[in-house]
PDB file of C-alpha atoms in Angstrom:
ATOM      1  CA  SER B 297     -20.896   9.684 -18.397  1.00 82.00           C
ATOM      2  CA  ARG B 298     -22.380  11.487 -15.397  1.00 92.00           C
ATOM      3  CA  ILE B 299     -19.073  13.238 -14.772  1.00 94.00           C
ATOM      4  CA  LEU B 300     -18.091  13.878 -18.395  1.00 94.00           C
ATOM      5  CA  ASN B 301     -21.512  15.286 -19.266  1.00 96.00           C
ATOM      6  CA  SER B 302     -21.611  17.647 -16.322  1.00 97.00           C
ATOM      7  CA  ARG B 303     -20.966  21.362 -16.421  1.00 97.00           C
ATOM      8  CA  LEU B 304     -17.414  22.707 -16.401  1.00 98.00           C
ATOM      9  CA  PHE B 305     -16.844  24.558 -13.166  1.00 98.00           C
ATOM     10  CA  LYS B 306     -14.109  27.195 -12.898  1.00 98.00           C
ATOM     11  CA  PHE B 307     -11.647  27.233  -9.996  1.00 98.00           C
ATOM     12  CA  ILE B 308      -9.322  30.210  -9.581  1.00 98.00           C
ATOM     13  CA  VAL B 309      -6.454  29.169  -7.304  1.00 97.00           C
ATOM     14  CA  GLY B 310      -2.981  30.115  -6.097  1.00 95.00           C
ATOM     15  CA  GLU B 311      -3.148  33.892  -5.752  1.00 93.00           C
ATOM     16  CA  THR B 312      -1.829  33.831  -2.202  1.00 91.00           C
ATOM     17  CA  THR B 313       0.694  31.003  -2.675  1.00 89.00           C
ATOM     18  CA  SER B 314       2.241  32.128  -6.006  1.00 89.00           C
ATOM     19  CA  GLY B 315       1.080  35.708  -6.409  1.00 92.00           C
ATOM     20  CA  THR B 316      -0.709  34.907  -9.654  1.00 93.00           C
ATOM     21  CA  PRO B 317      -4.224  33.432  -9.874  1.00 95.00           C
ATOM     22  CA  ILE B 318      -4.559  30.378 -12.123  1.00 97.00           C
ATOM     23  CA  GLU B 319      -7.801  29.135 -13.642  1.00 97.00           C
ATOM     24  CA  PHE B 320      -8.861  25.505 -13.943  1.00 98.00           C
ATOM     25  CA  LEU B 321     -12.007  24.084 -15.537  1.00 98.00           C
ATOM     26  CA  VAL B 322     -13.150  20.830 -13.972  1.00 97.00           C
ATOM     27  CA  HIS B 323     -16.348  18.811 -14.444  1.00 97.00           C
ATOM     28  CA  GLU B 324     -18.494  19.801 -11.507  1.00 97.00           C
ATOM     29  CA  GLU B 325     -19.617  16.260 -10.722  1.00 97.00           C
ATOM     30  CA  ALA B 326     -15.979  15.184 -10.288  1.00 97.00           C
ATOM     31  CA  ILE B 327     -15.480  17.615  -7.427  1.00 98.00           C
ATOM     32  CA  ALA B 328     -19.008  17.714  -6.008  1.00 97.00           C
ATOM     33  CA  GLN B 329     -18.888  13.984  -5.278  1.00 96.00           C
ATOM     34  CA  PHE B 330     -16.168  14.488  -2.670  1.00 97.00           C
ATOM     35  CA  SER B 331     -18.227  15.887   0.186  1.00 97.00           C
ATOM     36  CA  LYS B 332     -21.374  17.710   1.215  1.00 97.00           C
ATOM     37  CA  PRO B 333     -19.647  21.120   1.565  1.00 97.00           C
ATOM     38  CA  LEU B 334     -18.225  20.829  -1.957  1.00 98.00           C
ATOM     39  CA  TYR B 335     -21.585  19.714  -3.289  1.00 97.00           C
ATOM     40  CA  ASN B 336     -23.228  22.770  -1.776  1.00 97.00           C
ATOM     41  CA  LEU B 337     -20.487  25.043  -3.135  1.00 97.00           C
ATOM     42  CA  ILE B 338     -20.790  23.716  -6.685  1.00 97.00           C
ATOM     43  CA  LYS B 339     -24.392  22.589  -7.052  1.00 96.00           C
ATOM     44  CA  GLY B 340     -26.218  24.242  -4.193  1.00 95.00           C
ATOM     45  CA  ARG B 341     -27.802  27.658  -3.801  1.00 94.00           C
ATOM     46  CA  LEU B 342     -24.599  29.567  -3.107  1.00 95.00           C
ATOM     47  CA  SER B 343     -23.484  32.372  -5.420  1.00 96.00           C
ATOM     48  CA  GLU B 344     -20.514  30.277  -6.546  1.00 96.00           C
ATOM     49  CA  ALA B 345     -22.836  27.549  -7.749  1.00 97.00           C
ATOM     50  CA  GLN B 346     -24.917  30.034  -9.703  1.00 96.00           C
ATOM     51  CA  ALA B 347     -21.850  31.647 -11.298  1.00 97.00           C
ATOM     52  CA  GLY B 348     -20.084  28.329 -11.918  1.00 97.00           C
ATOM     53  CA  CYS B 349     -16.900  29.749 -10.436  1.00 98.00           C
ATOM     54  CA  THR B 350     -15.119  29.919  -7.099  1.00 98.00           C
ATOM     55  CA  ILE B 351     -11.861  31.426  -5.841  1.00 97.00           C
ATOM     56  CA  TRP B 352      -9.459  29.434  -3.667  1.00 97.00           C
ATOM     57  CA  LYS B 353      -6.654  31.917  -3.004  1.00 95.00           C
ATOM     58  CA  ASP B 354      -4.835  29.820  -0.435  1.00 94.00           C
ATOM     59  CA  VAL B 355      -4.753  26.560  -2.435  1.00 95.00           C
ATOM     60  CA  SER B 356      -1.615  26.206  -4.571  1.00 95.00           C
ATOM     61  CA  LYS B 357      -1.683  25.222  -8.236  1.00 96.00           C
ATOM     62  CA  GLN B 358       0.046  21.923  -7.420  1.00 96.00           C
ATOM     63  CA  SER B 359      -2.382  21.015  -4.666  1.00 96.00           C
ATOM     64  CA  PHE B 360      -5.417  21.711  -6.824  1.00 97.00           C
ATOM     65  CA  GLU B 361      -3.974  19.669  -9.697  1.00 97.00           C
ATOM     66  CA  ARG B 362      -3.604  16.739  -7.303  1.00 97.00           C
ATOM     67  CA  LEU B 363      -7.117  17.217  -6.002  1.00 98.00           C
ATOM     68  CA  ALA B 364      -8.458  17.105  -9.577  1.00 97.00           C
ATOM     69  CA  GLN B 365      -6.300  14.047 -10.277  1.00 96.00           C
ATOM     70  CA  VAL B 366      -7.877  12.268  -7.341  1.00 96.00           C
ATOM     71  CA  ALA B 367     -11.325  13.317  -8.548  1.00 97.00           C
ATOM     72  CA  TYR B 368     -10.779  11.677 -11.941  1.00 95.00           C
ATOM     73  CA  THR B 369      -8.429   8.765 -11.126  1.00 94.00           C
ATOM     74  CA  GLY B 370      -8.651   8.146  -7.387  1.00 94.00           C
ATOM     75  CA  ASP B 371      -4.962   8.861  -6.686  1.00 95.00           C
ATOM     76  CA  TYR B 372      -2.462  11.708  -6.896  1.00 96.00           C
ATOM     77  CA  SER B 373       1.105  11.964  -8.182  1.00 95.00           C
ATOM     78  CA  ILE B 374       4.111  12.431  -5.922  1.00 94.00           C
ATOM     79  CA  PRO B 375       6.728  15.043  -6.894  1.00 88.00           C
ATOM     80  CA  ASN B 376      10.159  13.971  -8.100  1.00 85.00           C
ATOM     81  CA  THR B 377      12.631  13.932  -5.229  1.00 81.00           C
ATOM     82  CA  ARG B 378      15.766  16.059  -5.266  1.00 82.00           C
ATOM     83  CA  ARG B 379      19.340  15.175  -4.345  1.00 83.00           C
ATOM     84  CA  ARG B 380      20.242  16.614  -0.989  1.00 77.00           C
ATOM     85  CA  ASN B 381      23.352  18.319  -2.414  1.00 62.00           C
ATOM     86  CA  ARG B 382      21.012  20.110  -4.824  1.00 47.00           C
ATOM     87  CA  PHE B 383      18.581  21.225  -2.224  1.00 45.00           C
ATOM     88  CA  THR B 384      16.178  23.939  -3.250  1.00 49.00           C
ATOM     89  CA  GLU B 385      13.217  25.507  -1.590  1.00 51.00           C
ATOM     90  CA  PRO B 386      10.514  22.901  -0.911  1.00 54.00           C
ATOM     91  CA  GLU B 387       7.552  22.945  -3.269  1.00 54.00           C
ATOM     92  CA  LYS B 388       5.146  25.711  -2.462  1.00 52.00           C
ATOM     93  CA  VAL B 389       2.122  24.060  -1.050  1.00 53.00           C
ATOM     94  CA  GLY B 390       1.043  27.064   0.965  1.00 50.00           C
ATOM     95  CA  MET B 391      -1.200  26.487   3.851  1.00 51.00           C
ATOM     96  CA  ASP B 392      -3.887  25.108   1.527  1.00 49.00           C
ATOM     97  CA  ALA B 393      -7.090  26.633   2.667  1.00 48.00           C
ATOM     98  CA  LEU B 394      -6.158  26.951   6.303  1.00 53.00           C
ATOM     99  CA  ARG B 395      -7.033  30.631   6.397  1.00 51.00           C
ATOM    100  CA  ARG B 396     -10.596  29.839   5.353  1.00 52.00           C
ATOM    101  CA  LEU B 397     -11.192  27.275   8.048  1.00 50.00           C
ATOM    102  CA  GLN B 398     -13.920  29.118   9.859  1.00 49.00           C
ATOM    103  CA  THR B 399     -15.839  29.585   6.597  1.00 52.00           C
ATOM    104  CA  SER B 400     -15.578  25.851   5.988  1.00 53.00           C
ATOM    105  CA  LYS B 401     -16.946  25.041   9.426  1.00 52.00           C
ATOM    106  CA  ASN B 402     -19.930  27.199   8.692  1.00 52.00           C
ATOM    107  CA  LYS B 403     -20.537  25.347   5.458  1.00 51.00           C
ATOM    108  CA  LYS B 404     -20.295  22.036   7.261  1.00 51.00           C
ATOM    109  CA  LYS B 405     -23.270  22.983   9.113  1.00 49.00           C
ATOM    110  CA  GLY B 406     -25.444  23.661   6.151  1.00 50.00           C
ATOM    111  CA  LYS B 407       2.591   3.236 -22.033  1.00 44.00           C
ATOM    112  CA  GLY B 408       5.535  -3.750 -27.136  1.00 45.00           C
ATOM    113  CA  THR B 409       6.635  -6.091 -29.364  1.00 41.00           C
ATOM    114  CA  ARG B 410       4.929  -7.529 -32.423  1.00 44.00           C
ATOM    115  CA  LEU B 411       3.656 -11.056 -32.525  1.00 40.00           C
ATOM    116  CA  SER B 412       5.522 -13.375 -34.915  1.00 41.00           C
ATOM    117  CA  SER B 413       4.578 -16.779 -36.178  1.00 40.00           C
ATOM    118  CA  ALA B 414       6.663 -18.224 -33.334  1.00 42.00           C
ATOM    119  CA  ASP B 415       4.216 -16.714 -30.914  1.00 44.00           C
ATOM    120  CA  TRP B 416       1.535 -18.952 -32.364  1.00 41.00           C
ATOM    121  CA  GLY B 417       3.667 -22.116 -31.976  1.00 41.00           C
ATOM    122  CA  VAL B 418       4.223 -22.280 -35.758  1.00 41.00           C
ATOM    123  CA  SER B 419       7.704 -22.598 -37.298  1.00 44.00           C
ATOM    124  CA  GLU B 420       8.649 -20.584 -40.353  1.00 48.00           C
ATOM    125  CA  PRO B 421       8.081 -22.520 -43.627  1.00 49.00           C
ATOM    126  CA  GLU B 422      11.237 -23.756 -45.366  1.00 53.00           C
ATOM    127  CA  PRO B 423      11.890 -22.069 -48.730  1.00 54.00           C
ATOM    128  CA  GLN B 424      10.805 -24.217 -51.656  1.00 52.00           C
ATOM    129  CA  PRO B 425      12.724 -24.351 -54.988  1.00 52.00           C
ATOM    130  CA  GLU B 426      10.955 -22.406 -57.651  1.00 51.00           C
ATOM    131  CA  SER B 427      10.330 -23.840 -61.105  1.00 48.00           C
ATOM    132  CA  SER B 428      10.986 -21.593 -64.081  1.00 47.00           C
ATOM    133  CA  LEU B 429       7.719 -22.853 -65.582  1.00 49.00           C
ATOM    134  CA  ARG B 430       5.653 -22.105 -62.470  1.00 54.00           C
ATOM    135  CA  PHE B 431       4.294 -18.755 -61.407  1.00 51.00           C
ATOM    136  CA  ARG B 432       3.991 -17.770 -57.722  1.00 53.00           C
ATOM    137  CA  THR B 433       0.626 -16.503 -56.714  1.00 55.00           C
ATOM    138  CA  LYS B 434       0.078 -13.642 -54.316  1.00 55.00           C
ATOM    139  CA  ARG B 435      -1.544 -16.002 -51.807  1.00 54.00           C
ATOM    140  CA  GLU B 436       1.636 -18.116 -51.558  1.00 55.00           C
ATOM    141  CA  ARG B 437       3.537 -15.193 -50.116  1.00 58.00           C
ATOM    142  CA  TYR B 438       1.695 -15.399 -46.810  1.00 56.00           C
ATOM    143  CA  LEU B 439       2.194 -17.787 -43.913  1.00 60.00           C
ATOM    144  CA  GLU B 440      -0.239 -20.581 -43.330  1.00 63.00           C
ATOM    145  CA  PRO B 441      -2.610 -20.068 -40.384  1.00 62.00           C
ATOM    146  CA  PRO B 442      -1.841 -21.852 -37.101  1.00 60.00           C
ATOM    147  CA  SER B 443      -2.491 -25.537 -36.920  1.00 60.00           C
ATOM    148  CA  PRO B 444      -6.042 -26.337 -35.812  1.00 59.00           C
ATOM    149  CA  ARG B 445      -4.519 -28.805 -33.343  1.00 59.00           C
ATOM    150  CA  LEU B 446      -3.844 -26.045 -30.830  1.00 54.00           C
ATOM    151  CA  PHE B 447      -3.992 -27.292 -27.281  1.00 58.00           C
ATOM    152  CA  ALA B 448      -5.241 -25.260 -24.357  1.00 57.00           C
ATOM    153  CA  THR B 449      -1.734 -25.063 -22.893  1.00 63.00           C
ATOM    154  CA  ASP B 450      -0.493 -23.598 -26.157  1.00 76.00           C
ATOM    155  CA  PHE B 451      -3.247 -21.013 -26.146  1.00 74.00           C
ATOM    156  CA  SER B 452      -2.531 -19.841 -22.631  1.00 74.00           C
ATOM    157  CA  SER B 453       1.133 -19.263 -23.556  1.00 82.00           C
ATOM    158  CA  LEU B 454       0.239 -16.780 -26.290  1.00 82.00           C
ATOM    159  CA  GLN B 455       1.400 -13.227 -25.604  1.00 86.00           C
ATOM    160  CA  TYR B 456      -0.392  -9.984 -26.320  1.00 87.00           C
ATOM    161  CA  PRO B 457       1.876  -7.258 -24.929  1.00 88.00           C
ATOM    162  CA  LEU B 458       0.557  -3.801 -24.217  1.00 85.00           C
ATOM    163  CA  VAL B 459       1.757  -0.900 -26.312  1.00 86.00           C
ATOM    164  CA  ALA B 460       0.961   1.629 -23.579  1.00 80.00           C
ATOM    165  CA  PRO B 461       0.586   1.538 -19.782  1.00 77.00           C
ATOM    166  CA  ARG B 462      -2.856   0.715 -18.432  1.00 77.00           C
ATOM    167  CA  ASN B 463      -2.552   3.653 -16.093  1.00 76.00           C
ATOM    168  CA  ILE B 464      -0.177   6.350 -17.331  1.00 75.00           C
ATOM    169  CA  HIS B 465       0.054   7.920 -13.875  1.00 77.00           C
ATOM    170  CA  HIS B 466       0.548   4.729 -11.861  1.00 79.00           C
ATOM    171  CA  ALA B 467       4.333   5.036 -11.537  1.00 80.00           C
ATOM    172  CA  THR B 468       4.081   8.639 -10.380  1.00 87.00           C
ATOM    173  CA  CYS B 469       1.550   7.838  -7.671  1.00 91.00           C
ATOM    174  CA  GLU B 470       3.314   4.970  -5.915  1.00 90.00           C
ATOM    175  CA  THR B 471       5.398   5.726  -2.862  1.00 90.00           C
ATOM    176  CA  ALA B 472       9.078   4.705  -2.813  1.00 89.00           C
ATOM    177  CA  GLU B 473       9.839   1.197  -1.556  1.00 90.00           C
ATOM    178  CA  HIS B 474      13.443   1.851  -0.523  1.00 92.00           C
ATOM    179  CA  PHE B 475      15.158   4.687   1.292  1.00 92.00           C
ATOM    180  CA  GLU B 476      17.720   6.787  -0.585  1.00 91.00           C
ATOM    181  CA  PRO B 477      20.050   8.610   1.824  1.00 88.00           C
ATOM    182  CA  ASP B 478      21.057  11.372  -0.591  1.00 88.00           C
ATOM    183  CA  ILE B 479      17.462  12.369  -1.363  1.00 89.00           C
ATOM    184  CA  ASN B 480      15.682  15.307   0.214  1.00 91.00           C
ATOM    185  CA  TYR B 481      12.226  14.218   1.344  1.00 94.00           C
ATOM    186  CA  SER B 482      10.846  17.627   2.305  1.00 92.00           C
ATOM    187  CA  ASP B 483       8.699  18.046  -0.811  1.00 92.00           C
ATOM    188  CA  VAL B 484       7.209  14.568  -0.480  1.00 95.00           C
ATOM    189  CA  PHE B 485       6.327  15.022   3.182  1.00 96.00           C
ATOM    190  CA  LEU B 486       4.735  18.410   2.575  1.00 95.00           C
ATOM    191  CA  VAL B 487       2.703  17.209  -0.400  1.00 96.00           C
ATOM    192  CA  HIS B 488       1.043  14.502   1.669  1.00 96.00           C
ATOM    193  CA  ALA B 489       0.511  16.837   4.603  1.00 95.00           C
ATOM    194  CA  SER B 490      -0.997  19.569   2.437  1.00 95.00           C
ATOM    195  CA  MET B 491      -3.378  17.108   0.770  1.00 96.00           C
ATOM    196  CA  TYR B 492      -4.500  15.991   4.209  1.00 95.00           C
ATOM    197  CA  VAL B 493      -5.130  19.583   5.273  1.00 93.00           C
ATOM    198  CA  LEU B 494      -7.078  20.287   2.083  1.00 95.00           C
ATOM    199  CA  GLY B 495      -9.154  17.182   2.656  1.00 95.00           C
ATOM    200  CA  ASP B 496      -9.751  18.171   6.268  1.00 92.00           C
ATOM    201  CA  PHE B 497     -10.879  21.635   5.232  1.00 93.00           C
ATOM    202  CA  TRP B 498     -13.500  20.328   2.803  1.00 95.00           C
ATOM    203  CA  LEU B 499     -14.438  17.213   4.780  1.00 95.00           C
ATOM    204  CA  ILE B 500     -13.027  14.828   2.135  1.00 96.00           C
ATOM    205  CA  ASP B 501     -12.467  11.713   4.250  1.00 95.00           C
ATOM    206  CA  SER B 502     -11.184   9.659   1.282  1.00 96.00           C
ATOM    207  CA  LEU B 503      -8.482  12.241   0.540  1.00 97.00           C
ATOM    208  CA  LYS B 504      -7.428  12.440   4.180  1.00 95.00           C
ATOM    209  CA  ALA B 505      -7.125   8.646   4.357  1.00 95.00           C
ATOM    210  CA  LEU B 506      -5.134   8.539   1.092  1.00 96.00           C
ATOM    211  CA  ALA B 507      -2.731  11.245   2.277  1.00 97.00           C
ATOM    212  CA  LEU B 508      -2.153   9.522   5.624  1.00 96.00           C
ATOM    213  CA  TYR B 509      -1.633   6.170   3.885  1.00 96.00           C
ATOM    214  CA  LYS B 510       1.046   7.633   1.600  1.00 96.00           C
ATOM    215  CA  LEU B 511       2.741   9.624   4.335  1.00 96.00           C
ATOM    216  CA  HIS B 512       2.875   6.583   6.612  1.00 96.00           C
ATOM    217  CA  ARG B 513       4.425   4.401   3.882  1.00 96.00           C
ATOM    218  CA  THR B 514       7.047   7.087   3.240  1.00 96.00           C
ATOM    219  CA  LEU B 515       7.884   7.499   6.912  1.00 96.00           C
ATOM    220  CA  CYS B 516       8.204   3.713   7.267  1.00 95.00           C
ATOM    221  CA  ILE B 517      11.095   3.593   4.766  1.00 95.00           C
ATOM    222  CA  PHE B 518      12.609   6.895   5.907  1.00 95.00           C
ATOM    223  CA  GLN B 519      15.821   6.394   7.910  1.00 94.00           C
ATOM    224  CA  LEU B 520      16.392   9.311  10.220  1.00 92.00           C
ATOM    225  CA  ASN B 521      19.942  10.668  10.563  1.00 89.00           C
ATOM    226  CA  ASN B 522      21.692  13.949  11.278  1.00 87.00           C
ATOM    227  CA  GLU B 523      21.574  14.976   7.606  1.00 88.00           C
ATOM    228  CA  ASN B 524      17.829  14.608   7.090  1.00 92.00           C
ATOM    229  CA  ILE B 525      16.336  15.481  10.455  1.00 93.00           C
ATOM    230  CA  GLU B 526      15.401  18.891   9.090  1.00 93.00           C
ATOM    231  CA  ASP B 527      12.967  17.179   6.673  1.00 94.00           C
ATOM    232  CA  ILE B 528      10.983  15.852   9.637  1.00 95.00           C
ATOM    233  CA  VAL B 529      11.213  19.116  11.561  1.00 94.00           C
ATOM    234  CA  TYR B 530       9.833  20.961   8.521  1.00 94.00           C
ATOM    235  CA  LEU B 531       6.924  18.548   8.397  1.00 95.00           C
ATOM    236  CA  ALA B 532       6.146  19.048  12.075  1.00 94.00           C
ATOM    237  CA  ARG B 533       6.302  22.832  11.751  1.00 93.00           C
ATOM    238  CA  TYR B 534       3.831  22.661   8.872  1.00 93.00           C
ATOM    239  CA  ALA B 535       1.368  20.521  10.788  1.00 93.00           C
ATOM    240  CA  TYR B 536       1.582  22.763  13.856  1.00 91.00           C
ATOM    241  CA  ASN B 537       1.765  26.068  12.042  1.00 86.00           C
ATOM    242  CA  GLU B 538       0.210  29.067  13.748  1.00 68.00           C
ATOM    243  CA  GLU B 539      -2.532  29.116  11.129  1.00 64.00           C
ATOM    244  CA  THR B 540      -3.758  25.661  12.145  1.00 60.00           C
ATOM    245  CA  LYS B 541      -5.079  26.903  15.444  1.00 57.00           C
ATOM    246  CA  GLY B 542      -8.585  25.665  16.008  1.00 53.00           C
ATOM    247  CA  MET B 543      -8.038  22.629  13.777  1.00 55.00           C
ATOM    248  CA  GLU B 544      -6.890  20.252  16.507  1.00 51.00           C
ATOM    249  CA  GLU B 545      -9.843  17.926  16.056  1.00 55.00           C
ATOM    250  CA  GLY B 546      -9.849  17.702  12.263  1.00 52.00           C
ATOM    251  CA  ILE B 547      -6.089  17.618  11.767  1.00 58.00           C
ATOM    252  CA  GLY B 548      -5.605  15.119  14.580  1.00 77.00           C
ATOM    253  CA  GLY B 549      -4.836  12.213  12.246  1.00 91.00           C
ATOM    254  CA  LEU B 550      -1.897  14.051  10.711  1.00 94.00           C
ATOM    255  CA  ARG B 551      -0.558  15.420  13.983  1.00 93.00           C
ATOM    256  CA  SER B 552      -0.973  12.076  15.697  1.00 93.00           C
ATOM    257  CA  MET B 553       1.115  10.281  13.057  1.00 95.00           C
ATOM    258  CA  ILE B 554       3.853  12.899  13.196  1.00 95.00           C
ATOM    259  CA  CYS B 555       4.023  12.886  16.991  1.00 94.00           C
ATOM    260  CA  GLN B 556       4.154   9.090  17.126  1.00 93.00           C
ATOM    261  CA  TYR B 557       7.078   9.110  14.666  1.00 95.00           C
ATOM    262  CA  LEU B 558       8.891  11.810  16.610  1.00 94.00           C
ATOM    263  CA  ALA B 559       8.358  10.040  19.932  1.00 93.00           C
ATOM    264  CA  GLN B 560       9.739   6.805  18.487  1.00 92.00           C
ATOM    265  CA  ASN B 561      12.870   8.628  17.262  1.00 92.00           C
ATOM    266  CA  ALA B 562      13.288  11.027  20.181  1.00 90.00           C
ATOM    267  CA  ALA B 563      16.853   9.868  20.977  1.00 89.00           C
ATOM    268  CA  VAL B 564      18.137  10.931  17.527  1.00 90.00           C
ATOM    269  CA  LEU B 565      16.031  14.062  17.372  1.00 92.00           C
ATOM    270  CA  SER B 566      17.134  15.327  20.783  1.00 89.00           C
ATOM    271  CA  LEU B 567      20.661  15.943  19.438  1.00 87.00           C
ATOM    272  CA  HIS B 568      19.445  18.238  16.648  1.00 89.00           C
ATOM    273  CA  ALA B 569      19.182  22.000  17.191  1.00 91.00           C
ATOM    274  CA  GLY B 570      16.277  22.339  14.789  1.00 89.00           C
ATOM    275  CA  PHE B 571      14.184  19.931  16.823  1.00 92.00           C
ATOM    276  CA  THR B 572      15.022  21.543  20.146  1.00 91.00           C
ATOM    277  CA  ASP B 573      14.112  24.918  18.668  1.00 92.00           C
ATOM    278  CA  LEU B 574      10.758  23.457  17.720  1.00 91.00           C
ATOM    279  CA  LEU B 575      10.255  22.326  21.303  1.00 91.00           C
ATOM    280  CA  LYS B 576      11.041  25.808  22.557  1.00 90.00           C
ATOM    281  CA  ASP B 577       8.085  27.140  20.601  1.00 87.00           C
ATOM    282  CA  GLY B 578       5.842  25.216  22.979  1.00 86.00           C
ATOM    283  CA  GLY B 579       2.151  25.146  22.213  1.00 87.00           C
ATOM    284  CA  GLN B 580       0.018  22.222  21.162  1.00 89.00           C
ATOM    285  CA  PHE B 581       2.963  20.405  19.568  1.00 90.00           C
ATOM    286  CA  VAL B 582       4.781  19.972  22.890  1.00 91.00           C
ATOM    287  CA  GLN B 583       1.596  18.813  24.597  1.00 89.00           C
ATOM    288  CA  ASP B 584       0.829  16.222  21.937  1.00 90.00           C
ATOM    289  CA  LEU B 585       4.424  14.972  21.752  1.00 91.00           C
ATOM    290  CA  PHE B 586       4.569  14.613  25.536  1.00 90.00           C
ATOM    291  CA  VAL B 587       1.440  12.442  25.539  1.00 88.00           C
ATOM    292  CA  PHE B 588       2.840  10.036  22.935  1.00 87.00           C
ATOM    293  CA  ALA B 589       6.273   9.970  24.595  1.00 87.00           C
ATOM    294  CA  VAL B 590       4.735   8.990  27.932  1.00 87.00           C
ATOM    295  CA  GLN B 591       2.578   6.325  26.303  1.00 84.00           C
ATOM    296  CA  ARG B 592       5.691   4.725  24.772  1.00 81.00           C
ATOM    297  CA  MET B 593       7.276   4.519  28.223  1.00 78.00           C
ATOM    298  CA  GLN B 594       4.383   2.603  29.729  1.00 69.00           C
TER     299      GLN B 594
END
């Protein structure tokens, strides 16, 4: 009730990522509970708190929808994967608040079947011959109730199937358990990475942990080959994008996981032009990858 009775707070998102701002109304308590910076933004003394509205230009519509989903349910949905021969541009996740990093650091400081009589352990009554001199009553049209001699074992075997899922989003939130070679995983990788970055920006430790958990499970079933190496390269480029400068400490969990995966699969990656091009860019990525590669050799 604390969340549902709280004020509706307006978020205007996606202007930079899609070119069109989109408005969302979310219960303020659902978002404010995430972290101290978000609490101050929504319920503190800032102008946004007073107006009941804030603008997140660099957060995409999809990323904010997932953030709100986590706020209300504790998990977020994963996008449907695409066949590699139908490859399209990966979902726009933008850089999800990366451009406002310095501002954030300043804030840190301050869906059955019906039951039949058989389900009760009762057999259908045999039809009785009707007498022409006898009238059937309305009561006789109904089955007799179950026998009172119902044992505990009989009771436990009764079935009460659900008519709807207990969690309508459960299937969409679970990571895949098996690798599909003809699937493009770019969107999935970038969704988890962008949720981590958003969580890092607003100091949402639970969201960062959830994103890393899902990304790790996906990478564990992912089988690297010449056809899908670009999916991993795209992920690495996102994590080490120019706009993430200055985020080495906060984004370390994401970068560390990516570098460990790359170091473990260096032999396959070294034969791919996209990966070698990434190495040529130098910077923090090469330094981090070198550290993990050396550690694997020891």
